[in-house]
PDB file of C-alpha atoms in Angstrom:
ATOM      1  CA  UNK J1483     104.344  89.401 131.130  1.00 89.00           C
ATOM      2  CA  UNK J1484     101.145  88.636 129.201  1.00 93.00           C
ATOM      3  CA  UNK J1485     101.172  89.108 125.393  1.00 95.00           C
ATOM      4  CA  UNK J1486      97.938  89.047 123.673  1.00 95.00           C
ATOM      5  CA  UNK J1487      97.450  87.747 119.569  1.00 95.00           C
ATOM      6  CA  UNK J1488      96.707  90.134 117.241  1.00 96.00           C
ATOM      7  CA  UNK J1489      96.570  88.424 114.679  1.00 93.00           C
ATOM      8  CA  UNK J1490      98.702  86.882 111.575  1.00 94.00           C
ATOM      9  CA  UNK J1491     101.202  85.210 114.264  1.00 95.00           C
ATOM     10  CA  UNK J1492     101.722  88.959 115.680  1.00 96.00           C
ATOM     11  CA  UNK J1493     101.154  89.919 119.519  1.00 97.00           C
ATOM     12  CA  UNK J1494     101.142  92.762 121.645  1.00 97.00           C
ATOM     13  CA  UNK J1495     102.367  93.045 125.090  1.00 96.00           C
ATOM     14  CA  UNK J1496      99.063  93.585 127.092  1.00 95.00           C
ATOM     15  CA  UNK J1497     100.569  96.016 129.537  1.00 96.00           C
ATOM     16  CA  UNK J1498     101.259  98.425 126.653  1.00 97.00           C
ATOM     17  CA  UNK J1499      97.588  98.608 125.409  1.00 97.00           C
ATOM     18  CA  UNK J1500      95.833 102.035 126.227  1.00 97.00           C
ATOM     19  CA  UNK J1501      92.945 101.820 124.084  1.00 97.00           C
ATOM     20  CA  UNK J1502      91.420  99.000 121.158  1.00 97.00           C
ATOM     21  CA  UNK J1503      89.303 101.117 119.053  1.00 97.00           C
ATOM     22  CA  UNK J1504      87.625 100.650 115.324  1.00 97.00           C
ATOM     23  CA  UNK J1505      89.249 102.519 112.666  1.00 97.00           C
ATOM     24  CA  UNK J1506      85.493 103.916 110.987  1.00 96.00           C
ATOM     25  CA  UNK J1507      85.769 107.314 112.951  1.00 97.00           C
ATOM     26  CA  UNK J1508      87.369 110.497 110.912  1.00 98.00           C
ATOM     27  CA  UNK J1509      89.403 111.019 114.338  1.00 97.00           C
ATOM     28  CA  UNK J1510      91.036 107.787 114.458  1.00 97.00           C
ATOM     29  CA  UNK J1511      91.320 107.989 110.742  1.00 97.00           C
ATOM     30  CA  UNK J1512      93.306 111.514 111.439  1.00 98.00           C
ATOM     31  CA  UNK J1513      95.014 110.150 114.592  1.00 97.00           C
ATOM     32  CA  UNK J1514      96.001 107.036 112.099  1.00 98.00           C
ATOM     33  CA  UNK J1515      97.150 109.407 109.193  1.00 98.00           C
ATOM     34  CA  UNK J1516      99.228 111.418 111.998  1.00 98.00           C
ATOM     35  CA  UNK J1517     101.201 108.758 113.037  1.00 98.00           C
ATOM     36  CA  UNK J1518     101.999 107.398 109.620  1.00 98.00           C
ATOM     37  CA  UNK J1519     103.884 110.372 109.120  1.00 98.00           C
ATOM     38  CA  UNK J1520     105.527 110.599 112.414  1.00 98.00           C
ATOM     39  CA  UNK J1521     106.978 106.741 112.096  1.00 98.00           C
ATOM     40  CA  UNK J1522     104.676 105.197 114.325  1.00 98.00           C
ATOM     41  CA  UNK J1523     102.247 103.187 112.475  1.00 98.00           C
ATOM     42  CA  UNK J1524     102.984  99.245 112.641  1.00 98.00           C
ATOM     43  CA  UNK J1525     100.523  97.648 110.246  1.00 98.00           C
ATOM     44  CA  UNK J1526     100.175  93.819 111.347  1.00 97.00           C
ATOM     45  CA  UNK J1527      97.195  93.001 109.270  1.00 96.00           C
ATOM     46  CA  UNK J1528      98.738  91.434 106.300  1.00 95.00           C
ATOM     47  CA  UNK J1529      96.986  93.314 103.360  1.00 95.00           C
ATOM     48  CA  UNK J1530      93.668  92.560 104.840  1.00 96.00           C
ATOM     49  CA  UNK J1531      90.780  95.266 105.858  1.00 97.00           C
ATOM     50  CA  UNK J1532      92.181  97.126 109.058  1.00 97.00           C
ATOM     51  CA  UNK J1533      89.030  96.185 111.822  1.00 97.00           C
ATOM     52  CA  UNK J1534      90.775  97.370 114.817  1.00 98.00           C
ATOM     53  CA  UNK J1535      93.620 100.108 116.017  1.00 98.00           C
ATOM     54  CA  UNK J1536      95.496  99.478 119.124  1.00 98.00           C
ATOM     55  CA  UNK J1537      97.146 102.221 120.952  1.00 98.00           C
ATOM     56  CA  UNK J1538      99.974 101.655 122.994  1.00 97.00           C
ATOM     57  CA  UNK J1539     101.645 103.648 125.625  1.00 97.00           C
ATOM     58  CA  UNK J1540     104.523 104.355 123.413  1.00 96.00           C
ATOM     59  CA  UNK J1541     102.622 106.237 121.840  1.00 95.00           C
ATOM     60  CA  UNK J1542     102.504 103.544 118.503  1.00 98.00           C
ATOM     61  CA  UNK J1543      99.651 102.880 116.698  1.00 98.00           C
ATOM     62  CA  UNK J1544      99.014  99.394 115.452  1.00 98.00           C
ATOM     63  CA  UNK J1545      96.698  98.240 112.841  1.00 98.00           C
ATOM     64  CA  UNK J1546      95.152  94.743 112.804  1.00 98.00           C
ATOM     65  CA  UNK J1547      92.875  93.172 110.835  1.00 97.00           C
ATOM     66  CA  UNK J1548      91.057  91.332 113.984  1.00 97.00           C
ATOM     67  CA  UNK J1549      87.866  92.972 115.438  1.00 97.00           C
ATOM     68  CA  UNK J1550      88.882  95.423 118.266  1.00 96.00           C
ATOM     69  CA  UNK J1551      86.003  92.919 120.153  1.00 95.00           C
ATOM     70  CA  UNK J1552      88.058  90.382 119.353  1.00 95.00           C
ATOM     71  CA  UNK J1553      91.121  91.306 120.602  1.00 96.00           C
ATOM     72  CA  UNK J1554      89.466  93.023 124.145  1.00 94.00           C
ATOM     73  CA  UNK J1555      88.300  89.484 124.688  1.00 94.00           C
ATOM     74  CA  UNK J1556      91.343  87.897 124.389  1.00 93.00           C
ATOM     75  CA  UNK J1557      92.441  90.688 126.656  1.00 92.00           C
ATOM     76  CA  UNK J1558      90.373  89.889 128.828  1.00 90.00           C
ATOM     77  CA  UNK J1559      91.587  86.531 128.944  1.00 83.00           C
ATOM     78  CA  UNK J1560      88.063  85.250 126.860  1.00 71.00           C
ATOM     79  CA  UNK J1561      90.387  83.448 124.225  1.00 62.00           C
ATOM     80  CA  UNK J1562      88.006  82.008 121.459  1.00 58.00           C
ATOM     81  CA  UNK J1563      89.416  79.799 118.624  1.00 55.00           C
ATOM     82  CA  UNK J1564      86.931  80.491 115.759  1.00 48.00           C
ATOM     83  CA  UNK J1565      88.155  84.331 116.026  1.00 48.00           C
ATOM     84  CA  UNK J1566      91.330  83.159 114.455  1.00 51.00           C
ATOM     85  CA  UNK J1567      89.758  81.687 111.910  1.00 47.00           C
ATOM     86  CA  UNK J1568      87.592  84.016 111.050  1.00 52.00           C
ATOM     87  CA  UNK J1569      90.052  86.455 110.132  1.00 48.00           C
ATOM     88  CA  UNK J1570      91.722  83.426 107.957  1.00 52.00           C
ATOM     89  CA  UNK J1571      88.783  82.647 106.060  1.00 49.00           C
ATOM     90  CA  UNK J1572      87.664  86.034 104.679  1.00 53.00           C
ATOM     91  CA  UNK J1573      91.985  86.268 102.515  1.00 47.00           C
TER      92      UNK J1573
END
């Protein structure tokens, strides 16, 4: 099994992933809202601005505040150190 970071010492199980999207559009901003009222919302990005929303096929919704970019690379098994401290910097 193959677990990808998401940032703040969190990860995600890669399998799970359906979609890594940005959170600027009004539908993911509904499809966000919609979720935080069913219970499904998991909000890993530690106060920070939320850069990317990962969908999973449980139908969760998780909220990080890596780049979705980011996190498709590391995905895609294009790991790159300075992304982690990037997101450690800008606190």
């Amino acid at each position: 099994m193959k677990f990808i970071s998401i940032g703040n010492g969190n990860m995600v199980a890669a399998h799970r992933v359906i979609s890594i999207v940005s959170p600027d559009s009004a539908p993911i901003k509904r499809l966000i809202s919609d979720a935080r009222d069913g219970g499904r919302v998991i909000d890993v990005s530690g106060g920070r601005r939320t850069r990317s929303v990962i969908v999973t096929d449980s139908d969760h919704i998780i909220l990080s505040a890596i780049k979705a970019e980011t996190i498709s690379n590391r995905l895609n098994g294009q790991y790159e150190q300075d992304d982690e401290e990037e997101t450690e910097d800008e606190a």
